[in-house]
Amino acid sequence: MSETATAPLSCQDVVRVLEADGQSHTVLKGISFELQPGSFTAIMGPSGSGKSTLLHILAGLDVPTAGSVLLAGESLAGKDEESRTRLRRQHTGFVFQFFNLLPDLNVGENISLPWRIAGQRSDSKEKEKLDALLEGLGLQHLAKRRPAQLSGCEMQRVSIARAVAAEAEVAGLGFLDA
């Protein structure tokens, strides 16, 4: 990475304290790291160790109690939900643990959703990209099916295809349940 390039995602001293039953529970304590372009990073740990909480904070779905997060060089601190959503849509692609596929859209429509949200029209180039994603993940024969007609594994592959379709700097950031 050049000295002038910005890490797609970084966090510094992230802390998250949750309140439950009148008591404070520190879920994250002083988490710091920087993702480099083209890198692959896995966040692993036992159930309840704060993995999902950290990923929610990194994506701006939640806010830290302390510390900072930079997404594409922009601090998430002080941004309202709409601004965080805009940044997330521009710079991340998600694979959620529970898929979050839209039930009224078919497989192809769910995969191409990031393009439609970004206001890109459906043209032959987008169709080529969609066809390549469908083929690459073995989903061509399922393109017209709705999520309710898919197995869990098939829904997971559709979620992966949608995350990749976003062509984001932080692609695949998400919640995979092994």
mmCIF file of N, CA, C and O in Angstrom, residues 6-10 35 37 58-60 69-76 79 82-94 114 117-118 162-174:
data_model
loop_
_atom_site.group_PDB
_atom_site.id
_atom_site.type_symbol
_atom_site.label_atom_id
_atom_site.label_comp_id
_atom_site.label_asym_id
_atom_site.label_seq_id
_atom_site.Cartn_x
_atom_site.Cartn_y
_atom_site.Cartn_z
ATOM 1 N N THR A 6 -5.366 4.883 1.498
ATOM 2 C CA THR A 6 -6.091 4.721 2.737
ATOM 3 C C THR A 6 -6.541 3.275 2.882
ATOM 4 O O THR A 6 -7.007 2.671 1.924
ATOM 5 N N ALA A 7 -6.389 2.728 4.080
ATOM 6 C CA ALA A 7 -6.884 1.379 4.344
ATOM 7 C C ALA A 7 -8.398 1.380 4.148
ATOM 8 O O ALA A 7 -9.077 2.321 4.572
ATOM 9 N N PRO A 8 -8.941 0.335 3.515
ATOM 10 C CA PRO A 8 -10.387 0.287 3.329
ATOM 11 C C PRO A 8 -11.159 0.281 4.653
ATOM 12 O O PRO A 8 -12.252 0.812 4.740
ATOM 13 N N LEU A 9 -10.534 -0.303 5.701
ATOM 14 C CA LEU A 9 -11.211 -0.390 6.988
ATOM 15 C C LEU A 9 -10.170 -0.420 8.091
ATOM 16 O O LEU A 9 -9.190 -1.159 8.005
ATOM 17 N N SER A 10 -10.366 0.401 9.105
ATOM 18 C CA SER A 10 -9.475 0.363 10.266
ATOM 19 C C SER A 10 -10.258 0.752 11.510
ATOM 20 O O SER A 10 -11.277 1.441 11.441
ATOM 21 N N LEU A 35 -7.228 -3.204 7.911
ATOM 22 C CA LEU A 35 -7.269 -4.147 6.794
ATOM 23 C C LEU A 35 -6.562 -3.528 5.605
ATOM 24 O O LEU A 35 -6.799 -2.364 5.280
ATOM 25 N N PRO A 37 -5.700 -3.409 1.483
ATOM 26 C CA PRO A 37 -6.387 -3.757 0.232
ATOM 27 C C PRO A 37 -5.951 -5.141 -0.251
ATOM 28 O O PRO A 37 -4.783 -5.492 -0.181
ATOM 29 N N LEU A 58 -17.981 -2.196 12.886
ATOM 30 C CA LEU A 58 -17.132 -1.908 11.725
ATOM 31 C C LEU A 58 -17.947 -1.452 10.528
ATOM 32 O O LEU A 58 -17.481 -0.653 9.718
ATOM 33 N N ALA A 59 -19.168 -1.956 10.427
ATOM 34 C CA ALA A 59 -20.023 -1.597 9.300
ATOM 35 C C ALA A 59 -20.918 -0.400 9.593
ATOM 36 O O ALA A 59 -21.683 0.024 8.729
ATOM 37 N N GLY A 60 -20.850 0.128 10.795
ATOM 38 C CA GLY A 60 -21.683 1.270 11.133
ATOM 39 C C GLY A 60 -23.120 0.901 11.448
ATOM 40 O O GLY A 60 -23.992 1.763 11.481
ATOM 41 N N VAL A 69 -13.643 4.133 14.196
ATOM 42 C CA VAL A 69 -13.677 3.266 13.025
ATOM 43 C C VAL A 69 -13.610 4.160 11.796
ATOM 44 O O VAL A 69 -14.341 5.147 11.696
ATOM 45 N N LEU A 70 -12.720 3.809 10.869
ATOM 46 C CA LEU A 70 -12.626 4.507 9.594
ATOM 47 C C LEU A 70 -13.002 3.529 8.497
ATOM 48 O O LEU A 70 -12.419 2.450 8.393
ATOM 49 N N LEU A 71 -13.986 3.902 7.693
ATOM 50 C CA LEU A 71 -14.404 3.112 6.538
ATOM 51 C C LEU A 71 -14.089 3.939 5.307
ATOM 52 O O LEU A 71 -14.583 5.063 5.171
ATOM 53 N N ALA A 72 -13.213 3.418 4.454
ATOM 54 C CA ALA A 72 -12.755 4.139 3.257
ATOM 55 C C ALA A 72 -12.211 5.526 3.621
ATOM 56 O O ALA A 72 -12.445 6.504 2.920
ATOM 57 N N GLY A 73 -11.518 5.593 4.746
ATOM 58 C CA GLY A 73 -10.892 6.838 5.171
ATOM 59 C C GLY A 73 -11.807 7.811 5.886
ATOM 60 O O GLY A 73 -11.366 8.864 6.320
ATOM 61 N N GLU A 74 -13.089 7.461 6.022
ATOM 62 C CA GLU A 74 -14.041 8.353 6.700
ATOM 63 C C GLU A 74 -14.394 7.804 8.067
ATOM 64 O O GLU A 74 -14.742 6.629 8.206
ATOM 65 N N SER A 75 -14.344 8.671 9.052
ATOM 66 C CA SER A 75 -14.718 8.278 10.400
ATOM 67 C C SER A 75 -16.227 8.065 10.473
ATOM 68 O O SER A 75 -17.001 8.862 9.939
ATOM 69 N N LEU A 76 -16.632 6.997 11.148
ATOM 70 C CA LEU A 76 -18.063 6.755 11.347
ATOM 71 C C LEU A 76 -18.596 7.540 12.544
ATOM 72 O O LEU A 76 -19.812 7.679 12.686
ATOM 73 N N LYS A 79 -21.607 10.353 12.639
ATOM 74 C CA LYS A 79 -22.467 10.271 11.450
ATOM 75 C C LYS A 79 -23.826 9.708 11.858
ATOM 76 O O LYS A 79 -23.915 8.798 12.676
ATOM 77 N N GLU A 82 -28.342 7.491 8.386
ATOM 78 C CA GLU A 82 -28.417 7.613 6.930
ATOM 79 C C GLU A 82 -27.021 7.753 6.306
ATOM 80 O O GLU A 82 -26.719 7.127 5.282
ATOM 81 N N SER A 83 -26.159 8.541 6.920
ATOM 82 C CA SER A 83 -24.794 8.721 6.408
ATOM 83 C C SER A 83 -23.995 7.431 6.516
ATOM 84 O O SER A 83 -23.233 7.080 5.612
ATOM 85 N N ARG A 84 -24.154 6.715 7.644
ATOM 86 C CA ARG A 84 -23.456 5.433 7.800
ATOM 87 C C ARG A 84 -23.959 4.421 6.772
ATOM 88 O O ARG A 84 -23.177 3.664 6.198
ATOM 89 N N THR A 85 -25.254 4.441 6.516
ATOM 90 C CA THR A 85 -25.829 3.533 5.518
ATOM 91 C C THR A 85 -25.250 3.832 4.144
ATOM 92 O O THR A 85 -24.883 2.918 3.406
ATOM 93 N N ARG A 86 -25.161 5.090 3.790
ATOM 94 C CA ARG A 86 -24.615 5.476 2.489
ATOM 95 C C ARG A 86 -23.173 4.997 2.353
ATOM 96 O O ARG A 86 -22.794 4.413 1.335
ATOM 97 N N LEU A 87 -22.357 5.212 3.387
ATOM 98 C CA LEU A 87 -20.963 4.754 3.368
ATOM 99 C C LEU A 87 -20.890 3.233 3.236
ATOM 100 O O LEU A 87 -20.093 2.704 2.475
ATOM 101 N N ARG A 88 -21.716 2.544 4.000
ATOM 102 C CA ARG A 88 -21.736 1.079 3.984
ATOM 103 C C ARG A 88 -22.088 0.578 2.589
ATOM 104 O O ARG A 88 -21.447 -0.327 2.063
ATOM 105 N N ARG A 89 -23.095 1.169 1.965
ATOM 106 C CA ARG A 89 -23.508 0.738 0.623
ATOM 107 C C ARG A 89 -22.420 0.977 -0.412
ATOM 108 O O ARG A 89 -22.265 0.203 -1.342
ATOM 109 N N GLN A 90 -21.678 2.066 -0.257
ATOM 110 C CA GLN A 90 -20.631 2.398 -1.222
ATOM 111 C C GLN A 90 -19.377 1.562 -1.047
ATOM 112 O O GLN A 90 -18.650 1.347 -2.009
ATOM 113 N N HIS A 91 -19.109 1.093 0.169
ATOM 114 C CA HIS A 91 -17.792 0.527 0.442
ATOM 115 C C HIS A 91 -17.776 -0.883 1.026
ATOM 116 O O HIS A 91 -16.686 -1.406 1.280
ATOM 117 N N THR A 92 -18.931 -1.484 1.276
ATOM 118 C CA THR A 92 -18.924 -2.838 1.837
ATOM 119 C C THR A 92 -19.908 -3.742 1.109
ATOM 120 O O THR A 92 -20.874 -3.279 0.508
ATOM 121 N N GLY A 93 -19.650 -5.020 1.192
ATOM 122 C CA GLY A 93 -20.569 -6.047 0.722
ATOM 123 C C GLY A 93 -20.765 -7.029 1.863
ATOM 124 O O GLY A 93 -19.798 -7.427 2.507
ATOM 125 N N PHE A 94 -21.981 -7.413 2.141
ATOM 126 C CA PHE A 94 -22.276 -8.232 3.308
ATOM 127 C C PHE A 94 -22.750 -9.631 2.966
ATOM 128 O O PHE A 94 -23.496 -9.833 2.014
ATOM 129 N N PRO A 114 -27.478 -4.584 -5.128
ATOM 130 C CA PRO A 114 -26.545 -3.459 -4.920
ATOM 131 C C PRO A 114 -26.463 -2.522 -6.120
ATOM 132 O O PRO A 114 -26.302 -1.315 -5.948
ATOM 133 N N ILE A 117 -29.703 -0.361 -6.063
ATOM 134 C CA ILE A 117 -29.648 0.634 -4.987
ATOM 135 C C ILE A 117 -28.729 1.778 -5.382
ATOM 136 O O ILE A 117 -29.000 2.938 -5.094
ATOM 137 N N ALA A 118 -27.632 1.445 -6.079
ATOM 138 C CA ALA A 118 -26.675 2.464 -6.522
ATOM 139 C C ALA A 118 -27.191 3.247 -7.729
ATOM 140 O O ALA A 118 -26.534 4.171 -8.185
ATOM 141 N N ARG A 162 -24.308 -11.656 -3.856
ATOM 142 C CA ARG A 162 -24.738 -10.258 -3.688
ATOM 143 C C ARG A 162 -23.617 -9.415 -3.079
ATOM 144 O O ARG A 162 -23.391 -8.278 -3.496
ATOM 145 N N ALA A 163 -22.890 -9.963 -2.111
ATOM 146 C CA ALA A 163 -21.780 -9.228 -1.498
ATOM 147 C C ALA A 163 -20.684 -8.957 -2.528
ATOM 148 O O ALA A 163 -20.137 -7.856 -2.592
ATOM 149 N N VAL A 164 -20.386 -9.946 -3.352
ATOM 150 C CA VAL A 164 -19.356 -9.787 -4.384
ATOM 151 C C VAL A 164 -19.833 -8.816 -5.459
ATOM 152 O O VAL A 164 -19.054 -8.023 -5.985
ATOM 153 N N ALA A 165 -21.119 -8.844 -5.777
ATOM 154 C CA ALA A 165 -21.680 -7.967 -6.811
ATOM 155 C C ALA A 165 -21.464 -6.497 -6.485
ATOM 156 O O ALA A 165 -21.338 -5.666 -7.390
ATOM 157 N N ALA A 166 -21.398 -6.170 -5.213
ATOM 158 C CA ALA A 166 -21.220 -4.779 -4.805
ATOM 159 C C ALA A 166 -19.860 -4.224 -5.225
ATOM 160 O O ALA A 166 -19.686 -3.012 -5.293
ATOM 161 N N GLU A 167 -18.910 -5.115 -5.540
ATOM 162 C CA GLU A 167 -17.561 -4.699 -5.929
ATOM 163 C C GLU A 167 -17.020 -3.647 -4.973
ATOM 164 O O GLU A 167 -16.461 -2.631 -5.367
ATOM 165 N N ALA A 168 -17.194 -3.907 -3.695
ATOM 166 C CA ALA A 168 -16.816 -2.955 -2.653
ATOM 167 C C ALA A 168 -15.381 -3.159 -2.196
ATOM 168 O O ALA A 168 -14.793 -4.214 -2.395
ATOM 169 N N GLU A 169 -14.831 -2.125 -1.555
ATOM 170 C CA GLU A 169 -13.481 -2.221 -1.004
ATOM 171 C C GLU A 169 -13.408 -3.255 0.108
ATOM 172 O O GLU A 169 -12.397 -3.906 0.301
ATOM 173 N N VAL A 170 -14.476 -3.383 0.874
ATOM 174 C CA VAL A 170 -14.552 -4.378 1.934
ATOM 175 C C VAL A 170 -15.676 -5.321 1.538
ATOM 176 O O VAL A 170 -16.821 -5.125 1.903
ATOM 177 N N ALA A 171 -15.345 -6.304 0.723
ATOM 178 C CA ALA A 171 -16.351 -7.242 0.223
ATOM 179 C C ALA A 171 -16.343 -8.498 1.068
ATOM 180 O O ALA A 171 -15.285 -9.003 1.436
ATOM 181 N N GLY A 172 -17.524 -8.987 1.346
ATOM 182 C CA GLY A 172 -17.633 -10.216 2.098
ATOM 183 C C GLY A 172 -17.607 -10.007 3.595
ATOM 184 O O GLY A 172 -17.730 -10.957 4.337
ATOM 185 N N LEU A 173 -17.425 -8.765 4.039
ATOM 186 C CA LEU A 173 -17.498 -8.507 5.462
ATOM 187 C C LEU A 173 -18.856 -8.985 5.916
ATOM 188 O O LEU A 173 -19.866 -8.603 5.351
ATOM 189 N N GLY A 174 -18.898 -9.845 6.864
ATOM 190 C CA GLY A 174 -20.208 -10.301 7.249
ATOM 191 C C GLY A 174 -20.195 -11.384 8.262
ATOM 192 O O GLY A 174 -19.248 -11.568 8.993
#
